[in-house]
């Protein structure tokens, strides 16, 4: 499925090829802090199917508890998170579903890092749940 999207102010625009069956909710504490919410919804796009159409995101590199370094890309003007990816030669971009124009068609199919899920987050009706990734 082809999607298009971008940031709130319109400075960053992208097009990507994604598989709607791969949409996931992540409950890890990094996603909670970086999204300013209880979880983040992502859909992976292979690098060959991801294209920036306008703008250049700002990059913040975070180091996970595992030691993996991940780029967090966001709009330098409005701050909208756009995607995350590996620091070098990313094979995949994890696009933030809320930035896609087709977000209503991208229903989560699984949840990851459920061991970090906040106690007040109720049942989201997604059967496939993993304690970690």
mmCIF file of N, CA and C in Angstrom:
data_model
loop_
_atom_site.group_PDB
_atom_site.id
_atom_site.type_symbol
_atom_site.label_atom_id
_atom_site.label_comp_id
_atom_site.label_asym_id
_atom_site.label_seq_id
_atom_site.Cartn_x
_atom_site.Cartn_y
_atom_site.Cartn_z
ATOM 1 N N UNK A 1 0.852 -1.173 0.000
ATOM 2 C CA UNK A 1 0.000 0.000 0.000
ATOM 3 C C UNK A 1 0.898 1.236 0.000
ATOM 4 N N UNK A 2 0.586 2.183 -0.866
ATOM 5 C CA UNK A 2 1.352 3.423 -0.878
ATOM 6 C C UNK A 2 0.670 4.451 0.027
ATOM 7 N N UNK A 3 1.490 5.106 0.849
ATOM 8 C CA UNK A 3 0.984 6.168 1.713
ATOM 9 C C UNK A 3 1.775 7.437 1.439
ATOM 10 N N UNK A 4 1.168 8.551 1.782
ATOM 11 C CA UNK A 4 1.851 9.841 1.754
ATOM 12 C C UNK A 4 1.540 10.543 3.051
ATOM 13 N N UNK A 5 2.440 11.400 3.461
ATOM 14 C CA UNK A 5 2.203 12.114 4.705
ATOM 15 C C UNK A 5 3.252 13.169 4.936
ATOM 16 N N UNK A 6 3.251 13.667 6.154
ATOM 17 C CA UNK A 6 4.211 14.693 6.513
ATOM 18 C C UNK A 6 3.901 15.268 7.879
ATOM 19 N N UNK A 7 4.601 16.345 8.156
ATOM 20 C CA UNK A 7 4.483 16.978 9.467
ATOM 21 C C UNK A 7 3.272 17.908 9.538
ATOM 22 N N UNK A 8 3.020 18.428 10.708
ATOM 23 C CA UNK A 8 1.867 19.301 10.942
ATOM 24 C C UNK A 8 1.929 20.596 10.139
ATOM 25 N N UNK A 9 3.122 21.189 10.039
ATOM 26 C CA UNK A 9 3.241 22.479 9.344
ATOM 27 C C UNK A 9 3.430 22.336 7.840
ATOM 28 N N UNK A 10 3.694 21.126 7.357
ATOM 29 C CA UNK A 10 3.835 20.890 5.925
ATOM 30 C C UNK A 10 5.247 20.997 5.385
ATOM 31 N N UNK A 11 6.205 21.312 6.219
ATOM 32 C CA UNK A 11 7.586 21.453 5.753
ATOM 33 C C UNK A 11 8.174 20.110 5.301
ATOM 34 N N UNK A 12 7.839 19.022 6.003
ATOM 35 C CA UNK A 12 8.325 17.682 5.661
ATOM 36 C C UNK A 12 7.185 16.915 5.000
ATOM 37 N N UNK A 13 7.477 16.315 3.826
ATOM 38 C CA UNK A 13 6.505 15.481 3.113
ATOM 39 C C UNK A 13 7.224 14.211 2.676
ATOM 40 N N UNK A 14 6.523 13.082 2.683
ATOM 41 C CA UNK A 14 7.107 11.812 2.267
ATOM 42 C C UNK A 14 6.096 10.954 1.534
ATOM 43 N N UNK A 15 6.605 9.932 0.856
ATOM 44 C CA UNK A 15 5.805 8.884 0.231
ATOM 45 C C UNK A 15 6.467 7.573 0.611
ATOM 46 N N UNK A 16 5.671 6.533 0.877
ATOM 47 C CA UNK A 16 6.243 5.251 1.287
ATOM 48 C C UNK A 16 5.348 4.101 0.874
ATOM 49 N N UNK A 17 5.977 2.972 0.683
ATOM 50 C CA UNK A 17 5.271 1.726 0.429
ATOM 51 C C UNK A 17 5.297 0.929 1.726
ATOM 52 N N UNK A 18 4.125 0.579 2.265
ATOM 53 C CA UNK A 18 4.030 -0.120 3.546
ATOM 54 C C UNK A 18 3.080 -1.308 3.443
ATOM 55 N N UNK A 19 3.198 -2.203 4.392
ATOM 56 C CA UNK A 19 2.284 -3.334 4.514
ATOM 57 C C UNK A 19 1.386 -3.053 5.716
ATOM 58 N N UNK A 20 0.093 -2.822 5.509
ATOM 59 C CA UNK A 20 -0.812 -2.510 6.627
ATOM 60 C C UNK A 20 -0.866 -3.596 7.699
ATOM 61 N N UNK A 21 -0.481 -4.829 7.357
ATOM 62 C CA UNK A 21 -0.473 -5.915 8.337
ATOM 63 C C UNK A 21 0.687 -5.793 9.318
ATOM 64 N N UNK A 22 1.594 -4.841 9.089
ATOM 65 C CA UNK A 22 2.768 -4.678 9.947
ATOM 66 C C UNK A 22 2.642 -3.507 10.931
ATOM 67 N N UNK A 23 1.501 -2.846 10.973
ATOM 68 C CA UNK A 23 1.308 -1.715 11.889
ATOM 69 C C UNK A 23 1.352 -2.218 13.327
ATOM 70 N N UNK A 24 2.110 -1.507 14.160
ATOM 71 C CA UNK A 24 2.284 -1.934 15.554
ATOM 72 C C UNK A 24 2.181 -0.752 16.505
ATOM 73 N N UNK A 25 1.756 -1.066 17.708
ATOM 74 C CA UNK A 25 1.797 -0.119 18.821
ATOM 75 C C UNK A 25 2.988 -0.501 19.677
ATOM 76 N N UNK A 26 3.824 0.482 19.994
ATOM 77 C CA UNK A 26 4.975 0.231 20.862
ATOM 78 C C UNK A 26 4.755 0.924 22.204
ATOM 79 N N UNK A 27 4.889 0.150 23.277
ATOM 80 C CA UNK A 27 4.693 0.655 24.634
ATOM 81 C C UNK A 27 6.008 0.918 25.366
ATOM 82 N N UNK A 28 7.153 0.868 24.664
ATOM 83 C CA UNK A 28 8.428 1.046 25.375
ATOM 84 C C UNK A 28 8.515 2.451 25.978
ATOM 85 N N UNK A 29 9.315 2.564 27.009
ATOM 86 C CA UNK A 29 9.424 3.852 27.704
ATOM 87 C C UNK A 29 10.044 4.929 26.814
ATOM 88 N N UNK A 30 10.927 4.556 25.885
ATOM 89 C CA UNK A 30 11.468 5.541 24.948
ATOM 90 C C UNK A 30 10.357 6.112 24.068
ATOM 91 N N UNK A 31 9.495 5.259 23.528
ATOM 92 C CA UNK A 31 8.383 5.744 22.690
ATOM 93 C C UNK A 31 7.421 6.611 23.501
ATOM 94 N N UNK A 32 7.207 6.252 24.755
ATOM 95 C CA UNK A 32 6.339 7.079 25.602
ATOM 96 C C UNK A 32 6.928 8.480 25.745
ATOM 97 N N UNK A 33 8.219 8.559 26.069
ATOM 98 C CA UNK A 33 8.854 9.865 26.277
ATOM 99 C C UNK A 33 8.966 10.657 24.971
ATOM 100 N N UNK A 34 9.380 9.985 23.888
ATOM 101 C CA UNK A 34 9.599 10.686 22.627
ATOM 102 C C UNK A 34 8.305 11.100 21.929
ATOM 103 N N UNK A 35 7.198 10.420 22.239
ATOM 104 C CA UNK A 35 5.915 10.801 21.629
ATOM 105 C C UNK A 35 5.114 11.734 22.534
ATOM 106 N N UNK A 36 5.478 11.761 23.827
ATOM 107 C CA UNK A 36 4.696 12.547 24.770
ATOM 108 C C UNK A 36 3.341 11.917 25.033
ATOM 109 N N UNK A 37 3.245 10.602 24.836
ATOM 110 C CA UNK A 37 1.983 9.895 24.978
ATOM 111 C C UNK A 37 2.212 8.549 25.666
ATOM 112 N N UNK A 38 1.166 7.751 25.765
ATOM 113 C CA UNK A 38 1.255 6.459 26.437
ATOM 114 C C UNK A 38 1.892 5.386 25.562
ATOM 115 N N UNK A 39 1.886 5.583 24.241
ATOM 116 C CA UNK A 39 2.477 4.634 23.295
ATOM 117 C C UNK A 39 2.625 5.336 21.954
ATOM 118 N N UNK A 40 3.267 4.643 21.018
ATOM 119 C CA UNK A 40 3.437 5.189 19.671
ATOM 120 C C UNK A 40 2.992 4.128 18.669
ATOM 121 N N UNK A 41 2.369 4.549 17.576
ATOM 122 C CA UNK A 41 1.927 3.648 16.524
ATOM 123 C C UNK A 41 2.837 3.832 15.312
ATOM 124 N N UNK A 42 3.395 2.725 14.833
ATOM 125 C CA UNK A 42 4.371 2.772 13.743
ATOM 126 C C UNK A 42 4.009 1.790 12.633
ATOM 127 N N UNK A 43 4.516 2.086 11.437
ATOM 128 C CA UNK A 43 4.435 1.141 10.318
ATOM 129 C C UNK A 43 5.787 1.174 9.615
ATOM 130 N N UNK A 44 6.410 -0.001 9.433
ATOM 131 C CA UNK A 44 7.714 -0.027 8.772
ATOM 132 C C UNK A 44 7.584 0.136 7.258
ATOM 133 N N UNK A 45 8.560 0.824 6.684
ATOM 134 C CA UNK A 45 8.669 0.974 5.236
ATOM 135 C C UNK A 45 10.107 0.627 4.842
ATOM 136 N N UNK A 46 10.292 -0.324 3.937
ATOM 137 C CA UNK A 46 11.652 -0.615 3.472
ATOM 138 C C UNK A 46 12.277 0.645 2.872
ATOM 139 N N UNK A 47 13.576 0.801 3.040
ATOM 140 C CA UNK A 47 14.233 2.014 2.559
ATOM 141 C C UNK A 47 14.032 2.212 1.059
ATOM 142 N N UNK A 48 13.953 1.124 0.293
ATOM 143 C CA UNK A 48 13.725 1.242 -1.149
ATOM 144 C C UNK A 48 12.340 1.804 -1.462
ATOM 145 N N UNK A 49 11.414 1.718 -0.504
ATOM 146 C CA UNK A 49 10.058 2.214 -0.715
ATOM 147 C C UNK A 49 9.751 3.487 0.042
ATOM 148 N N UNK A 50 10.791 4.183 0.513
ATOM 149 C CA UNK A 50 10.584 5.421 1.277
ATOM 150 C C UNK A 50 11.256 6.571 0.547
ATOM 151 N N UNK A 51 10.522 7.672 0.381
ATOM 152 C CA UNK A 51 11.058 8.829 -0.331
ATOM 153 C C UNK A 51 10.627 10.121 0.355
ATOM 154 N N UNK A 52 11.591 10.970 0.655
ATOM 155 C CA UNK A 52 11.281 12.314 1.145
ATOM 156 C C UNK A 52 10.917 13.168 -0.068
ATOM 157 N N UNK A 53 9.762 13.807 -0.020
ATOM 158 C CA UNK A 53 9.304 14.645 -1.122
ATOM 159 C C UNK A 53 9.622 16.113 -0.898
ATOM 160 N N UNK A 54 9.689 16.511 0.364
ATOM 161 C CA UNK A 54 9.979 17.916 0.693
ATOM 162 C C UNK A 54 10.582 17.993 2.078
ATOM 163 N N UNK A 55 11.513 18.932 2.241
ATOM 164 C CA UNK A 55 12.104 19.201 3.538
ATOM 165 C C UNK A 55 13.174 18.210 3.941
ATOM 166 N N UNK A 56 13.849 18.559 5.000
ATOM 167 C CA UNK A 56 14.896 17.712 5.576
ATOM 168 C C UNK A 56 14.651 17.632 7.080
ATOM 169 N N UNK A 57 14.311 16.441 7.578
ATOM 170 C CA UNK A 57 14.048 16.333 9.012
ATOM 171 C C UNK A 57 15.310 16.557 9.841
ATOM 172 N N UNK A 58 15.102 17.031 11.029
ATOM 173 C CA UNK A 58 16.181 17.101 12.003
ATOM 174 C C UNK A 58 16.332 15.718 12.601
ATOM 175 N N UNK A 59 17.544 15.359 13.000
ATOM 176 C CA UNK A 59 17.815 14.025 13.509
ATOM 177 C C UNK A 59 18.331 14.086 14.943
ATOM 178 N N UNK A 60 17.790 13.221 15.758
ATOM 179 C CA UNK A 60 18.266 13.025 17.125
ATOM 180 C C UNK A 60 18.601 11.547 17.243
ATOM 181 N N UNK A 61 19.800 11.215 17.682
ATOM 182 C CA UNK A 61 20.201 9.818 17.815
ATOM 183 C C UNK A 61 20.117 9.423 19.282
ATOM 184 N N UNK A 62 19.275 8.428 19.555
ATOM 185 C CA UNK A 62 19.141 7.926 20.921
ATOM 186 C C UNK A 62 19.800 6.559 21.008
ATOM 187 N N UNK A 63 20.287 6.248 22.190
ATOM 188 C CA UNK A 63 20.861 4.929 22.443
ATOM 189 C C UNK A 63 19.897 4.167 23.336
ATOM 190 N N UNK A 64 19.434 3.039 22.838
ATOM 191 C CA UNK A 64 18.483 2.208 23.588
ATOM 192 C C UNK A 64 19.215 1.438 24.686
ATOM 193 N N UNK A 65 18.461 0.849 25.588
ATOM 194 C CA UNK A 65 19.036 0.042 26.667
ATOM 195 C C UNK A 65 19.886 -1.096 26.104
ATOM 196 N N UNK A 66 19.549 -1.557 24.900
ATOM 197 C CA UNK A 66 20.301 -2.638 24.252
ATOM 198 C C UNK A 66 21.643 -2.156 23.695
ATOM 199 N N UNK A 67 21.820 -0.833 23.622
ATOM 200 C CA UNK A 67 23.018 -0.268 23.019
ATOM 201 C C UNK A 67 22.818 0.141 21.569
ATOM 202 N N UNK A 68 21.702 -0.267 20.967
ATOM 203 C CA UNK A 68 21.405 0.117 19.588
ATOM 204 C C UNK A 68 21.185 1.615 19.495
ATOM 205 N N UNK A 69 21.747 2.215 18.467
ATOM 206 C CA UNK A 69 21.572 3.648 18.223
ATOM 207 C C UNK A 69 20.522 3.820 17.132
ATOM 208 N N UNK A 70 19.513 4.638 17.424
ATOM 209 C CA UNK A 70 18.398 4.846 16.498
ATOM 210 C C UNK A 70 18.207 6.334 16.241
ATOM 211 N N UNK A 71 18.077 6.668 14.976
ATOM 212 C CA UNK A 71 17.775 8.045 14.571
ATOM 213 C C UNK A 71 16.291 8.294 14.801
ATOM 214 N N UNK A 72 15.982 9.407 15.416
ATOM 215 C CA UNK A 72 14.610 9.889 15.574
ATOM 216 C C UNK A 72 14.523 11.135 14.693
ATOM 217 N N UNK A 73 13.739 11.081 13.626
ATOM 218 C CA UNK A 73 13.651 12.194 12.675
ATOM 219 C C UNK A 73 12.360 12.956 12.914
ATOM 220 N N UNK A 74 12.469 14.276 12.954
ATOM 221 C CA UNK A 74 11.308 15.116 13.224
ATOM 222 C C UNK A 74 11.427 16.432 12.473
ATOM 223 N N UNK A 75 10.326 17.137 12.341
ATOM 224 C CA UNK A 75 10.329 18.424 11.652
ATOM 225 C C UNK A 75 11.043 19.465 12.507
ATOM 226 N N UNK A 76 12.005 20.190 11.933
ATOM 227 C CA UNK A 76 12.719 21.203 12.709
ATOM 228 C C UNK A 76 11.857 22.426 13.027
ATOM 229 N N UNK A 77 10.753 22.585 12.312
ATOM 230 C CA UNK A 77 9.883 23.750 12.525
ATOM 231 C C UNK A 77 8.790 23.474 13.562
ATOM 232 N N UNK A 78 8.000 22.406 13.341
ATOM 233 C CA UNK A 78 6.858 22.150 14.231
ATOM 234 C C UNK A 78 7.106 21.016 15.226
ATOM 235 N N UNK A 79 8.169 20.241 15.042
ATOM 236 C CA UNK A 79 8.521 19.179 15.981
ATOM 237 C C UNK A 79 7.818 17.851 15.774
ATOM 238 N N UNK A 80 6.995 17.731 14.733
ATOM 239 C CA UNK A 80 6.294 16.475 14.494
ATOM 240 C C UNK A 80 7.273 15.325 14.281
ATOM 241 N N UNK A 81 7.156 14.228 15.053
ATOM 242 C CA UNK A 81 7.988 13.054 14.805
ATOM 243 C C UNK A 81 7.553 12.405 13.486
ATOM 244 N N UNK A 82 8.515 12.097 12.603
ATOM 245 C CA UNK A 82 8.202 11.541 11.288
ATOM 246 C C UNK A 82 8.537 10.054 11.208
ATOM 247 N N UNK A 83 9.746 9.674 11.617
ATOM 248 C CA UNK A 83 10.163 8.275 11.549
ATOM 249 C C UNK A 83 11.359 8.042 12.462
ATOM 250 N N UNK A 84 11.690 6.751 12.632
ATOM 251 C CA UNK A 84 12.956 6.353 13.246
ATOM 252 C C UNK A 84 13.608 5.356 12.308
ATOM 253 N N UNK A 85 14.934 5.229 12.428
ATOM 254 C CA UNK A 85 15.658 4.282 11.578
ATOM 255 C C UNK A 85 17.031 4.023 12.191
ATOM 256 N N UNK A 86 17.724 3.043 11.621
ATOM 257 C CA UNK A 86 19.099 2.768 12.034
ATOM 258 C C UNK A 86 19.963 3.978 11.692
ATOM 259 N N UNK A 87 21.042 4.130 12.444
ATOM 260 C CA UNK A 87 21.905 5.294 12.251
ATOM 261 C C UNK A 87 22.645 5.248 10.906
ATOM 262 N N UNK A 88 23.066 4.083 10.475
ATOM 263 C CA UNK A 88 23.818 3.932 9.223
ATOM 264 C C UNK A 88 23.078 3.003 8.260
ATOM 265 N N UNK A 89 22.961 3.386 7.022
ATOM 266 C CA UNK A 89 22.348 2.572 5.969
ATOM 267 C C UNK A 89 21.074 1.864 6.433
ATOM 268 N N UNK A 90 20.051 2.624 6.784
ATOM 269 C CA UNK A 90 18.840 1.987 7.326
ATOM 270 C C UNK A 90 18.139 1.090 6.299
ATOM 271 N N UNK A 91 17.860 -0.151 6.683
ATOM 272 C CA UNK A 91 17.096 -1.026 5.793
ATOM 273 C C UNK A 91 15.598 -0.719 5.861
ATOM 274 N N UNK A 92 15.190 -0.029 6.928
ATOM 275 C CA UNK A 92 13.776 0.193 7.202
ATOM 276 C C UNK A 92 13.583 1.541 7.895
ATOM 277 N N UNK A 93 12.459 2.173 7.598
ATOM 278 C CA UNK A 93 12.042 3.396 8.290
ATOM 279 C C UNK A 93 10.757 3.079 9.034
ATOM 280 N N UNK A 94 10.719 3.325 10.336
ATOM 281 C CA UNK A 94 9.498 3.137 11.117
ATOM 282 C C UNK A 94 8.740 4.461 11.127
ATOM 283 N N UNK A 95 7.771 4.548 10.259
ATOM 284 C CA UNK A 95 6.994 5.777 10.075
ATOM 285 C C UNK A 95 5.969 5.911 11.184
ATOM 286 N N UNK A 96 5.821 7.122 11.686
ATOM 287 C CA UNK A 96 4.808 7.432 12.689
ATOM 288 C C UNK A 96 3.455 7.522 11.991
ATOM 289 N N UNK A 97 2.568 6.593 12.310
ATOM 290 C CA UNK A 97 1.292 6.445 11.610
ATOM 291 C C UNK A 97 0.469 7.738 11.609
ATOM 292 N N UNK A 98 0.533 8.505 12.683
ATOM 293 C CA UNK A 98 -0.242 9.738 12.747
ATOM 294 C C UNK A 98 0.130 10.771 11.696
ATOM 295 N N UNK A 99 1.286 10.602 11.043
ATOM 296 C CA UNK A 99 1.711 11.549 10.007
ATOM 297 C C UNK A 99 1.207 11.168 8.622
ATOM 298 N N UNK A 100 0.646 9.963 8.467
ATOM 299 C CA UNK A 100 0.177 9.485 7.166
ATOM 300 C C UNK A 100 -1.233 9.980 6.867
ATOM 301 N N UNK A 101 -1.446 10.424 5.649
ATOM 302 C CA UNK A 101 -2.794 10.846 5.256
ATOM 303 C C UNK A 101 -3.761 9.663 5.309
ATOM 304 N N UNK A 102 -3.274 8.460 5.103
ATOM 305 C CA UNK A 102 -4.104 7.252 5.102
ATOM 306 C C UNK A 102 -4.149 6.583 6.474
ATOM 307 N N UNK A 103 -3.897 7.327 7.544
ATOM 308 C CA UNK A 103 -3.807 6.736 8.885
ATOM 309 C C UNK A 103 -5.058 5.973 9.301
ATOM 310 N N UNK A 104 -6.230 6.338 8.807
ATOM 311 C CA UNK A 104 -7.463 5.623 9.162
ATOM 312 C C UNK A 104 -7.448 4.186 8.632
ATOM 313 N N UNK A 105 -6.622 3.914 7.625
ATOM 314 C CA UNK A 105 -6.533 2.578 7.044
ATOM 315 C C UNK A 105 -5.418 1.743 7.674
ATOM 316 N N UNK A 106 -4.686 2.323 8.612
ATOM 317 C CA UNK A 106 -3.526 1.660 9.207
ATOM 318 C C UNK A 106 -3.803 1.258 10.655
ATOM 319 N N UNK A 107 -4.706 0.308 10.816
ATOM 320 C CA UNK A 107 -5.082 -0.175 12.145
ATOM 321 C C UNK A 107 -3.981 -1.065 12.709
ATOM 322 N N UNK A 108 -3.610 -0.874 13.971
ATOM 323 C CA UNK A 108 -2.567 -1.708 14.583
ATOM 324 C C UNK A 108 -2.951 -3.183 14.587
ATOM 325 N N UNK A 109 -1.955 -4.027 14.308
ATOM 326 C CA UNK A 109 -2.145 -5.477 14.271
ATOM 327 C C UNK A 109 -1.473 -6.176 15.437
ATOM 328 N N UNK A 110 -0.569 -5.473 16.107
ATOM 329 C CA UNK A 110 0.155 -6.078 17.223
ATOM 330 C C UNK A 110 0.638 -4.993 18.166
ATOM 331 N N UNK A 111 1.032 -5.422 19.362
ATOM 332 C CA UNK A 111 1.599 -4.521 20.360
ATOM 333 C C UNK A 111 2.927 -5.106 20.822
ATOM 334 N N UNK A 112 3.922 -4.227 20.969
ATOM 335 C CA UNK A 112 5.225 -4.671 21.443
ATOM 336 C C UNK A 112 5.612 -3.886 22.690
ATOM 337 N N UNK A 113 6.581 -4.442 23.412
ATOM 338 C CA UNK A 113 7.055 -3.874 24.682
ATOM 339 C C UNK A 113 5.909 -3.678 25.676
ATOM 340 N N UNK A 114 5.033 -4.666 25.730
ATOM 341 C CA UNK A 114 3.886 -4.600 26.644
ATOM 342 C C UNK A 114 4.306 -4.624 28.108
ATOM 343 N N UNK A 115 5.524 -5.082 28.404
ATOM 344 C CA UNK A 115 5.991 -5.053 29.792
ATOM 345 C C UNK A 115 6.108 -3.622 30.299
ATOM 346 N N UNK A 116 6.195 -2.645 29.400
ATOM 347 C CA UNK A 116 6.282 -1.231 29.778
ATOM 348 C C UNK A 116 4.946 -0.509 29.641
ATOM 349 N N UNK A 117 3.908 -1.231 29.234
ATOM 350 C CA UNK A 117 2.591 -0.596 29.042
ATOM 351 C C UNK A 117 2.130 0.017 30.359
ATOM 352 N N UNK A 118 1.631 1.223 30.279
ATOM 353 C CA UNK A 118 1.124 1.907 31.472
ATOM 354 C C UNK A 118 -0.123 1.203 31.983
ATOM 355 N N UNK A 119 -0.235 1.076 33.270
ATOM 356 C CA UNK A 119 -1.335 0.324 33.889
ATOM 357 C C UNK A 119 -2.707 0.880 33.514
ATOM 358 N N UNK A 120 -2.803 2.174 33.262
ATOM 359 C CA UNK A 120 -4.099 2.771 32.959
ATOM 360 C C UNK A 120 -4.483 2.655 31.480
ATOM 361 N N UNK A 121 -3.599 2.083 30.649
ATOM 362 C CA UNK A 121 -3.956 1.845 29.248
ATOM 363 C C UNK A 121 -4.776 0.569 29.204
ATOM 364 N N UNK A 122 -6.013 0.686 28.800
ATOM 365 C CA UNK A 122 -6.909 -0.467 28.787
ATOM 366 C C UNK A 122 -6.637 -1.418 27.640
ATOM 367 N N UNK A 123 -7.466 -2.418 27.516
ATOM 368 C CA UNK A 123 -7.361 -3.399 26.443
ATOM 369 C C UNK A 123 -7.640 -2.697 25.121
ATOM 370 N N UNK A 124 -6.688 -2.767 24.208
ATOM 371 C CA UNK A 124 -6.844 -2.110 22.916
ATOM 372 C C UNK A 124 -7.441 -3.042 21.868
ATOM 373 N N UNK A 125 -7.787 -4.252 22.298
ATOM 374 C CA UNK A 125 -8.435 -5.188 21.385
ATOM 375 C C UNK A 125 -7.504 -5.803 20.359
ATOM 376 N N UNK A 126 -6.209 -5.798 20.613
ATOM 377 C CA UNK A 126 -5.232 -6.384 19.700
ATOM 378 C C UNK A 126 -4.677 -7.635 20.372
ATOM 379 N N UNK A 127 -4.954 -8.781 19.792
ATOM 380 C CA UNK A 127 -4.591 -10.041 20.421
ATOM 381 C C UNK A 127 -3.089 -10.294 20.439
ATOM 382 N N UNK A 128 -2.383 -9.922 19.394
ATOM 383 C CA UNK A 128 -0.952 -10.207 19.296
ATOM 384 C C UNK A 128 -0.167 -9.217 20.152
ATOM 385 N N UNK A 129 0.328 -9.688 21.307
ATOM 386 C CA UNK A 129 1.053 -8.844 22.246
ATOM 387 C C UNK A 129 2.354 -9.514 22.667
ATOM 388 N N UNK A 130 3.436 -8.746 22.695
ATOM 389 C CA UNK A 130 4.746 -9.249 23.112
ATOM 390 C C UNK A 130 5.253 -8.455 24.289
ATOM 391 N N UNK A 131 5.797 -9.144 25.287
ATOM 392 C CA UNK A 131 6.365 -8.450 26.462
ATOM 393 C C UNK A 131 7.493 -7.523 26.044
ATOM 394 N N UNK A 132 8.305 -7.970 25.095
ATOM 395 C CA UNK A 132 9.409 -7.164 24.565
ATOM 396 C C UNK A 132 9.171 -7.002 23.072
ATOM 397 N N UNK A 133 10.215 -6.918 22.305
ATOM 398 C CA UNK A 133 10.036 -6.773 20.867
ATOM 399 C C UNK A 133 10.064 -8.133 20.245
#
